[in-house]
Short mmCIF file of C-alpha atoms in Angstrom, two decimals:
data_model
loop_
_atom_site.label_atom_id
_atom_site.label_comp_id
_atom_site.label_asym_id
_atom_site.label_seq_id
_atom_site.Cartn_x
_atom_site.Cartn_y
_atom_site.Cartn_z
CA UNK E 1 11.60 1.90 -4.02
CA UNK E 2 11.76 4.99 -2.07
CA UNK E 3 8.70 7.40 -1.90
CA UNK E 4 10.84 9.75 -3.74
CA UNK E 5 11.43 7.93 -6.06
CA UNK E 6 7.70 6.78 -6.41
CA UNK E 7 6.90 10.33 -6.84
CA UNK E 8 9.69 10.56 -9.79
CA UNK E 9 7.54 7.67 -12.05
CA UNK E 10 3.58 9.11 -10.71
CA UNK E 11 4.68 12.40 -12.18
CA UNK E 12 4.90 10.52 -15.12
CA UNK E 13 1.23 10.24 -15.19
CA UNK E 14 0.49 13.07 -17.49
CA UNK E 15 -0.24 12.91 -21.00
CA UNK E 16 2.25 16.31 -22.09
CA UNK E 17 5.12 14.32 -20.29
CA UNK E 18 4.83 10.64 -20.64
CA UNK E 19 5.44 8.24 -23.01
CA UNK E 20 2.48 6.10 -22.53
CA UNK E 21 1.17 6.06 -25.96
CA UNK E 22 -1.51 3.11 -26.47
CA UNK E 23 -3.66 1.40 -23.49
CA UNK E 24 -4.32 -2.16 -23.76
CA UNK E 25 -6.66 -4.19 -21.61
CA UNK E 26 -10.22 -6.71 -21.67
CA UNK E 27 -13.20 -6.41 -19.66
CA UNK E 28 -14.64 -9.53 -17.95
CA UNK E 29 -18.22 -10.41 -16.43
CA UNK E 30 -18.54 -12.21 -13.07
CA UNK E 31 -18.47 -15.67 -15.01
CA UNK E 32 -14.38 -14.73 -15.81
CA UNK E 33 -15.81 -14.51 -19.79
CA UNK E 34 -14.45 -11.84 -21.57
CA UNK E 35 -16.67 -9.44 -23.11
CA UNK E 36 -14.37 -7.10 -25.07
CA UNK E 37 -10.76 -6.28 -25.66
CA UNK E 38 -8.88 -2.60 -25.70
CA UNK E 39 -6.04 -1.47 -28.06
CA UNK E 40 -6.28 1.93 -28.66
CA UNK E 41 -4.33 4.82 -28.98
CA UNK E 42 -4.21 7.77 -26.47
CA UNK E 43 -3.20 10.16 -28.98
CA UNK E 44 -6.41 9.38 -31.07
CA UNK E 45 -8.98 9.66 -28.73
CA UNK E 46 -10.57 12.48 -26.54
CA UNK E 47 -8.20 14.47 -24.16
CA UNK E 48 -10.65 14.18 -21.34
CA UNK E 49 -10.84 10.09 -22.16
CA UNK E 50 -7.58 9.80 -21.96
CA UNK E 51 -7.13 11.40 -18.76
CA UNK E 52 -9.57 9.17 -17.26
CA UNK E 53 -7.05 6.24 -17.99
CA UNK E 54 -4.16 7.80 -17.08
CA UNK E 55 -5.96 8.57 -14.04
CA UNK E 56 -6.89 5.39 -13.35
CA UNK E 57 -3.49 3.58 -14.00
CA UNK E 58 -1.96 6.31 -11.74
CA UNK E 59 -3.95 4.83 -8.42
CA UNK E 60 -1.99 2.12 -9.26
CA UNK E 61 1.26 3.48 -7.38
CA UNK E 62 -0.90 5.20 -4.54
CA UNK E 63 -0.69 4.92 -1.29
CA UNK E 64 1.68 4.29 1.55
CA UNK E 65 4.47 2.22 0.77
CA UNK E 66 4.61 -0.79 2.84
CA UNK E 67 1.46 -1.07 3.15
CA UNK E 68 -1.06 -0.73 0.20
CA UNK E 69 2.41 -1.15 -2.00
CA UNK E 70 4.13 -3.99 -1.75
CA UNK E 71 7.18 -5.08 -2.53
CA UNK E 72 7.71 -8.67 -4.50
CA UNK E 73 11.17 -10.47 -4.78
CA UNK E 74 11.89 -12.82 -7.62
CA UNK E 75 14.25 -15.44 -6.34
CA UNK E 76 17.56 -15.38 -8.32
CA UNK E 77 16.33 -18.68 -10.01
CA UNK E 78 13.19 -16.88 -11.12
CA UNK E 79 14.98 -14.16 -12.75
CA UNK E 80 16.96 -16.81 -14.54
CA UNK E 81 14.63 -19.23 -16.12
CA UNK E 82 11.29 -19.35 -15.18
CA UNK E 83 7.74 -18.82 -17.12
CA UNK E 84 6.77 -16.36 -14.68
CA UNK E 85 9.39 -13.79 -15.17
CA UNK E 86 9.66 -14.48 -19.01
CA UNK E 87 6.01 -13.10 -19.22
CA UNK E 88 6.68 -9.97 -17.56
CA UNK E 89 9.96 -9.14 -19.00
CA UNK E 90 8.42 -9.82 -22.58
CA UNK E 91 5.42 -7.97 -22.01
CA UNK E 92 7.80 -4.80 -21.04
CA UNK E 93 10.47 -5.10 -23.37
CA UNK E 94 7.86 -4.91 -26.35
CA UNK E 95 6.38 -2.11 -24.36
CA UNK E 96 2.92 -4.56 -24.39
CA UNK E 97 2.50 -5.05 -28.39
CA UNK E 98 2.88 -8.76 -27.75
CA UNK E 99 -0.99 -9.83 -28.25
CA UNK E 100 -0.12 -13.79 -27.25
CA UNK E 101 2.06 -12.07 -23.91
CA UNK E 102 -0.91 -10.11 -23.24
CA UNK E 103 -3.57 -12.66 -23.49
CA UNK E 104 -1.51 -14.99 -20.98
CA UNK E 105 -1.34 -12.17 -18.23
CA UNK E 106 -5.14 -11.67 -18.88
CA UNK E 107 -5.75 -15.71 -18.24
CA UNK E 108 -3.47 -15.44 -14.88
CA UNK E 109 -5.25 -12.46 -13.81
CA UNK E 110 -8.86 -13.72 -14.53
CA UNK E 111 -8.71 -17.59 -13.69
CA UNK E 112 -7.55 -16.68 -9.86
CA UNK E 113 -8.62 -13.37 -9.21
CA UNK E 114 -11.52 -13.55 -6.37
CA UNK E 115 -13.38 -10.06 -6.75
CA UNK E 116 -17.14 -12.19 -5.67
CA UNK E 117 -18.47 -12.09 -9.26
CA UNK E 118 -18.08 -8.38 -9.83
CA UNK E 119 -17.50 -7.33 -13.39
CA UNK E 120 -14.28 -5.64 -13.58
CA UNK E 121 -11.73 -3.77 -16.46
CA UNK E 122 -8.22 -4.93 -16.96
CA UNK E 123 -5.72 -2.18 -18.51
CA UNK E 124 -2.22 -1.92 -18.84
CA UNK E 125 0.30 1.02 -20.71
CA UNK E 126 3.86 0.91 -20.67
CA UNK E 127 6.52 3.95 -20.90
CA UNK E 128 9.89 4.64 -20.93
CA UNK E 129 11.59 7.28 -19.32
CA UNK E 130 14.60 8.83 -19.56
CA UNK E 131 16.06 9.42 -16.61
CA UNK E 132 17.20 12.67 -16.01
CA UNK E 133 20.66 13.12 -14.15
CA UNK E 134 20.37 14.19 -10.53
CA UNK E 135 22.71 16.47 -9.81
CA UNK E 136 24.34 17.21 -5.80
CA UNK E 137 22.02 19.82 -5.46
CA UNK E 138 19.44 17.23 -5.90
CA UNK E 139 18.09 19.25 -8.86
CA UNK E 140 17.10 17.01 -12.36
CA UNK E 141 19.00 17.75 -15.76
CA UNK E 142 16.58 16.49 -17.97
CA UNK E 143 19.16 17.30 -20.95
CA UNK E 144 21.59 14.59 -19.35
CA UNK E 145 19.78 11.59 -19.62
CA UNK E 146 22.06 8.37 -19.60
CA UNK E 147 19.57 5.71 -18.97
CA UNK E 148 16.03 4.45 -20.16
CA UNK E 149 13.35 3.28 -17.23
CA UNK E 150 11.15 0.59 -19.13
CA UNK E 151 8.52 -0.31 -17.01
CA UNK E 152 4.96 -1.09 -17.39
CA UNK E 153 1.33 -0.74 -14.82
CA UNK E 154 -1.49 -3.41 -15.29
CA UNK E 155 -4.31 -2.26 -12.81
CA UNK E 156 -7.53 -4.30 -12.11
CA UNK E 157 -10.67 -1.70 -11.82
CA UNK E 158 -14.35 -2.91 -10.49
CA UNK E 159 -17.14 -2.50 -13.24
CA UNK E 160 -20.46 -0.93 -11.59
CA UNK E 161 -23.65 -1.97 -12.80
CA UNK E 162 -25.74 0.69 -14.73
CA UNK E 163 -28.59 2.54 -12.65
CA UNK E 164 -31.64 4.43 -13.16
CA UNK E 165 -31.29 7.97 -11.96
CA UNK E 166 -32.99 11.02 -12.60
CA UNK E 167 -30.94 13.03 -14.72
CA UNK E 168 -31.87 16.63 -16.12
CA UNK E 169 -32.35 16.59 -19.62
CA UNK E 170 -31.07 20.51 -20.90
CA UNK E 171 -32.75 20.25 -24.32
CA UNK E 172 -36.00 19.43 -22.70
CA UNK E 173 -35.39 21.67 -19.67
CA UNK E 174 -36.73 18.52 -17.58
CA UNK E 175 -36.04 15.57 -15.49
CA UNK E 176 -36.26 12.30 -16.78
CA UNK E 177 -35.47 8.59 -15.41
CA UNK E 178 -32.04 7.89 -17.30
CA UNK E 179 -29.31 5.19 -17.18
CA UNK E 180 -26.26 6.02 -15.84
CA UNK E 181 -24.63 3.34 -17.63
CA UNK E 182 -21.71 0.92 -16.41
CA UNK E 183 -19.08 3.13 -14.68
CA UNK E 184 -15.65 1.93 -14.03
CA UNK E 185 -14.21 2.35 -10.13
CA UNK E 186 -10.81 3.37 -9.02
CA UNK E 187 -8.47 0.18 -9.32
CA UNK E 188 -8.76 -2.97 -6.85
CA UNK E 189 -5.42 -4.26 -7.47
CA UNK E 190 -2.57 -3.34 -9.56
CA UNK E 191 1.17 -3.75 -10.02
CA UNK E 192 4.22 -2.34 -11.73
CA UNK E 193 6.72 -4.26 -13.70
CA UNK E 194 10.05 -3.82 -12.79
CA UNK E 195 10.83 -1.58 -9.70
CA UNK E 196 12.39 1.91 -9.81
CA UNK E 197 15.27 1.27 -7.41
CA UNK E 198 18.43 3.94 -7.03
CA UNK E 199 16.40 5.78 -9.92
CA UNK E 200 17.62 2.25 -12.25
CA UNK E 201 15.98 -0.76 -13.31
CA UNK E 202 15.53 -3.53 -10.98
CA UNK E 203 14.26 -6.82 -12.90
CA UNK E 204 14.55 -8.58 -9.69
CA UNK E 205 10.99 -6.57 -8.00
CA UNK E 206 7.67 -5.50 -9.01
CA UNK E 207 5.51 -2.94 -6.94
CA UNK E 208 2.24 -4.60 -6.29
CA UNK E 209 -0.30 -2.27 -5.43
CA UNK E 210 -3.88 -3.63 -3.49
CA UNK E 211 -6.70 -0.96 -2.46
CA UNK E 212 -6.97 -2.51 0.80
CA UNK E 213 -4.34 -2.77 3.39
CA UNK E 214 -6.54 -6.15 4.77
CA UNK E 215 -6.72 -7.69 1.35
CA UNK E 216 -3.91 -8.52 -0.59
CA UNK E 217 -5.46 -10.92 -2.83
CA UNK E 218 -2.47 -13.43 -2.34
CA UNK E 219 -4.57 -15.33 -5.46
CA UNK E 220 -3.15 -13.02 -7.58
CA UNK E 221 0.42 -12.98 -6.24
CA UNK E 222 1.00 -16.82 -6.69
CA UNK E 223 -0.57 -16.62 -9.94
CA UNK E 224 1.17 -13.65 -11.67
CA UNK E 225 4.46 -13.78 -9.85
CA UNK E 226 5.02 -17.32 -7.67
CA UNK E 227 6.16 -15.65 -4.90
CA UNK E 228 5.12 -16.84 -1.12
CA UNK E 229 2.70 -13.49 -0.36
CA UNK E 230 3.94 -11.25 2.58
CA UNK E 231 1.75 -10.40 4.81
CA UNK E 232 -0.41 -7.52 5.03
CA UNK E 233 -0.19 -4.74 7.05
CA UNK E 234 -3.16 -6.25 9.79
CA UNK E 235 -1.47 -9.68 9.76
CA UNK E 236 1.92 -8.16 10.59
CA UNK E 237 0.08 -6.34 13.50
CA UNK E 238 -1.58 -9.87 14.91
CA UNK E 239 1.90 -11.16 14.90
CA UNK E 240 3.43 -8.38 16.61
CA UNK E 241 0.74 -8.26 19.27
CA UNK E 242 0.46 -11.93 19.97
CA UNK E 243 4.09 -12.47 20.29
CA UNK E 244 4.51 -9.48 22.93
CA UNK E 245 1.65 -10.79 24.66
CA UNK E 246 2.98 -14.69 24.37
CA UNK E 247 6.29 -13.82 25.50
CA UNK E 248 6.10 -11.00 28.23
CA UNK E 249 3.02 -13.03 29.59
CA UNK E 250 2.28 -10.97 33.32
CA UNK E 251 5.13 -8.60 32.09
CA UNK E 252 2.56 -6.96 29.56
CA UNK E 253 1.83 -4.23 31.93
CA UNK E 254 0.15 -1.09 30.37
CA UNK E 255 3.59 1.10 31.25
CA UNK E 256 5.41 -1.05 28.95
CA UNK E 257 3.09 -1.36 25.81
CA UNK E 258 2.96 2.28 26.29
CA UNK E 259 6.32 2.98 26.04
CA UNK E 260 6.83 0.89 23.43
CA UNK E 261 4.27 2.68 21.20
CA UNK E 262 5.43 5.97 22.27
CA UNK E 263 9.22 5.12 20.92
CA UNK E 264 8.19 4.03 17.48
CA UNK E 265 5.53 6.36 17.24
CA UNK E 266 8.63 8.96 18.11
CA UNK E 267 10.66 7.51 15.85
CA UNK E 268 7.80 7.59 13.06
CA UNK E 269 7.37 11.46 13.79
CA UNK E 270 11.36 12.17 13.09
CA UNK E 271 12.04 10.30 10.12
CA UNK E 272 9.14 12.09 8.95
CA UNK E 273 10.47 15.36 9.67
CA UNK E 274 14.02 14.33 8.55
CA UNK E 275 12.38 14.19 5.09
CA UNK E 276 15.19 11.16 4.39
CA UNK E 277 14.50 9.72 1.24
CA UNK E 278 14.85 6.28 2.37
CA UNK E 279 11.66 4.15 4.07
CA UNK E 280 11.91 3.68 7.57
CA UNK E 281 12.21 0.32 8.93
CA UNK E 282 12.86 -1.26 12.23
CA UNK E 283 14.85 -4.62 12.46
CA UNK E 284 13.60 -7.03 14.97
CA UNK E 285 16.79 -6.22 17.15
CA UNK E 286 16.01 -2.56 16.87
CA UNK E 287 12.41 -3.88 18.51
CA UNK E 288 13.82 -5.75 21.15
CA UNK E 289 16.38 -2.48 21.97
CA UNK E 290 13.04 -0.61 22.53
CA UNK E 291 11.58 -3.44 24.54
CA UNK E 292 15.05 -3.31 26.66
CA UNK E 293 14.65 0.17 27.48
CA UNK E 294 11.08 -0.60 28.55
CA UNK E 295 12.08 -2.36 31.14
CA UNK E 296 11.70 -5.67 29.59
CA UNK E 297 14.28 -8.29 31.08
CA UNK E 298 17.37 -9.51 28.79
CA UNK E 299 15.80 -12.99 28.82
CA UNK E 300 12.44 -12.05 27.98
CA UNK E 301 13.55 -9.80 24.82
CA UNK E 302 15.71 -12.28 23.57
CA UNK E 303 12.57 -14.71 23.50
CA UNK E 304 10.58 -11.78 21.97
CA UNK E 305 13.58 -11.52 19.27
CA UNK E 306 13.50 -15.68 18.38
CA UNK E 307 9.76 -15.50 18.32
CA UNK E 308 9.75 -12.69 15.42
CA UNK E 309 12.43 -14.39 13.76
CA UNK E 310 10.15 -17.60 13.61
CA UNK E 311 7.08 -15.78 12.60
CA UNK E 312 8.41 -13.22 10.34
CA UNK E 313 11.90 -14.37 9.10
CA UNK E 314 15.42 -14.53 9.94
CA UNK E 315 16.57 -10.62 8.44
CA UNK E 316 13.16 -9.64 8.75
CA UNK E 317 12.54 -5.73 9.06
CA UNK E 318 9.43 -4.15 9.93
CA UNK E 319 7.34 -1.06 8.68
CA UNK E 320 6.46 0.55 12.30
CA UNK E 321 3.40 1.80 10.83
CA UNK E 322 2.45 -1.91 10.38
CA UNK E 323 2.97 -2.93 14.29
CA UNK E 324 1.28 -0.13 15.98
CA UNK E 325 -1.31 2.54 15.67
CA UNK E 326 0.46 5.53 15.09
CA UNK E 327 -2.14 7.85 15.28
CA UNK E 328 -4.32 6.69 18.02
CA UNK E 329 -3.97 4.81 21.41
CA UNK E 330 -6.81 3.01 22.74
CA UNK E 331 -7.66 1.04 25.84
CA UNK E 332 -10.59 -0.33 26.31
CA UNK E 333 -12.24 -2.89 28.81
CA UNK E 334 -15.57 -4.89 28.94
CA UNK E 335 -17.15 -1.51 29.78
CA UNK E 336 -15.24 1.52 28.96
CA UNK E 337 -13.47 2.80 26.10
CA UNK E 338 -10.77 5.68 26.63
CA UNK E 339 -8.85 7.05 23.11
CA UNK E 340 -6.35 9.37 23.85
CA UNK E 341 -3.90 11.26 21.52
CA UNK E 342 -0.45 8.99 20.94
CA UNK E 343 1.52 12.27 22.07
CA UNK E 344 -0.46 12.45 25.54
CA UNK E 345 -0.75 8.87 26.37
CA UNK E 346 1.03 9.63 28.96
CA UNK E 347 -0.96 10.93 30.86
CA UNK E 348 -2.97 8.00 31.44
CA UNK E 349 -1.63 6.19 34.94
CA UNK E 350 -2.69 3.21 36.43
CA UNK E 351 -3.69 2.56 40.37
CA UNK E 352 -4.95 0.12 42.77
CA UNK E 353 -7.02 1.50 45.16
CA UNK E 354 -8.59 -0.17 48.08
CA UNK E 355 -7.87 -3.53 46.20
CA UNK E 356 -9.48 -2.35 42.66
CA UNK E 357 -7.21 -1.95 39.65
CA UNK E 358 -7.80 1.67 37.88
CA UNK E 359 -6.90 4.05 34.90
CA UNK E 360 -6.50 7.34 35.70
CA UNK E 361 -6.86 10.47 33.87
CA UNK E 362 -5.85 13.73 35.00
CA UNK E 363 -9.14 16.48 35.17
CA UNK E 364 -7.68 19.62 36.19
CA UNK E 365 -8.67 21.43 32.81
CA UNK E 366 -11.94 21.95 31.00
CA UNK E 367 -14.15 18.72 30.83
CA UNK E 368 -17.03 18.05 28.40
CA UNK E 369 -19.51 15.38 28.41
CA UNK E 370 -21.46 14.87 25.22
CA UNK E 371 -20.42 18.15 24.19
CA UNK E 372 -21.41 20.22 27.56
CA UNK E 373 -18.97 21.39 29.60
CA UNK E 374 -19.00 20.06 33.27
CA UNK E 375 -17.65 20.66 36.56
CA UNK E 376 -16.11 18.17 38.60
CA UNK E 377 -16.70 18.05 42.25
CA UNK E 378 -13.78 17.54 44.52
#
């Protein structure tokens, strides 16, 4: 999916223009027993209720793409016969009225799902959408519809204990000691069921949505979809770093790493203000043609290349946000830290002087220390 077209299905999100009708869902204490169920209808309760839910399942498709959304493949075979996909595909097609369908996804979600013994809320709603025509000024004719989206969110949301706080009372015009009652947090972990692709239905994906860029909760993965887990954003990272590190060995000067950051982070900057609709994504020979014009050697990026290929597959392609910081630069040594802004790393030069290695940093402007400005000698 394409952020626009994740944007096209969150605007969905709104009770005057959805078709989310009923939520479903259980709640579960930290022993994995369920306490209740949910099956009620939107239309019949509270406007303000309602909106809490929709609010809720909405988090589900936040976030950066790539990173706290994640895209899962269904192997051909998967799509053809297997329990796995069955589930899923039943749950949608009866837009989640199956109660036996329902009650399976609960027991996947709660006999693997590691949240430490938290209490947490389970809900799912499913819509379809008719999707408007697009026409070539990119403009939506909602009155020339000539498919149906089915699709449907399950989101997994932390349960917070109740708490005494003191709470003004109106009628008594006083403070008093109340409960605030178990509150439910924003969602932990979520997916949607299938994928949005080329504004059409894609049976062969699911969006899988995790608060945490450092937690995936690859439990959850193998149990609802059987699908090896990618890895998450930091793990890509560690990859990434330790293979440019293995591989350049003495060659890891600090004028290559920084030109290698500065190129993606460049390239990150222009696809953003290209506005292109598709995600941007570096293959790992794009990589090694940045290496290359970093003045890494032709042998040494073609090791680089084989070394990603091993660690992160043969057609692999990477989210540059996911192998470098593209908002800060760091460097930092046993006793000094220096951040600088990615656009002025440059600045930074290194030097040996009278034997010593140094970084240097030009001071020909204002300089503060601690917040007071200072003068520095010559």
């Amino acid at each position: 999916m394409t952020q626009k077209e994740l944007n096209e299905i969150r605007r969905r999100f709104r009770l005057e223009r959805s078709g989310f009708n009923r939520i479903y869902g259980c709640y579960v204490n930290g022993n994995k027993g369920v306490i209740s169920h949910i099956d009620a209808s939107l239309g019949m309760m509270p406007q303000d209720e309602a909106e809490m839910y929709m609010k809720l399942l909405k988090k589900t498709l936040s976030g950066a793409l790539g990173r706290n959304l994640i895209n899962i493949e269904f192997a051909t075979r998967q799509v053809a016969d297997s329990e796995e996909h069955r589930l899923l595909q039943t749950l949608r097609n009866t837009e989640l009225k199956d109660e036996r369908a329902r009650e399976q996804l609960y027991s996947r979600i709660i006999d693997r799902l590691d949240l430490e013994g938290s209490n947490y809320l389970i809900l799912m709603a499913a819509d379809c959408y008719d999707v408007p025509f697009r026409g070539k000024d990119d403009a939506l004719q909602s009155d020339a519809s000539d498919q149906v989206f089915r699709y449907f969110v399950c989101c997994v949301c932390p349960v917070k204990d109740a708490s005494l706080e003191l709470r003004y009372v109106h009628e008594e015009g006083t403070f008093h000691g109340l409960s605030t009652g178990n509150t439910v947090s924003a969602p932990e972990v979520g997916f949607m069921f299938p994928c949005f692709d080329d504004r059409s239905t894609n049976i062969y994906n699911a969006l899988f949505y995790t608060k945490s860029v450092s937690e995936i909760h690859q439990e959850l993965i193998d149990s609802v979809f059987r699908v090896d887990p990618p890895m998450s954003a930091p793990e890509q990272k560690a990859v990434f770093d330790s293979t440019l590190q293995d591989v350049l060995e003495k060659d890891c000067s600090y004028d290559v790493v920084q030109s290698v950051h500065d190129q993606i982070r460049t390239r990150i900057e222009e696809h953003k203000e290209s506005k292109a609709p598709q995600n941007l994504e570096l293959t790992i020979g794009e990589v090694g043609s940045i290496l290359g014009s970093s003045g890494v050697s032709a042998e040494k990026v073609k090791s680089f290349e084989q070394a990603c290929e091993k660690q992160y597959g043969d057609r692999a392609v990477l989210n540059p946000k996911n192998i470098v910081e593209s908002k800060k630069f760091e460097i930092v040594t046993p006793e000094v830290k220096i951040s600088v802004s990615p656009e002025h790393s440059y600045v930074v030069e290194t030097r040996v002087i009278n034997g010593r290695k140094y970084f240097l940093i030009p001071a020909d402007q204002s300089v503060e220390v601690n917040g007071i400005p200072v003068t520095v000698e010559e």
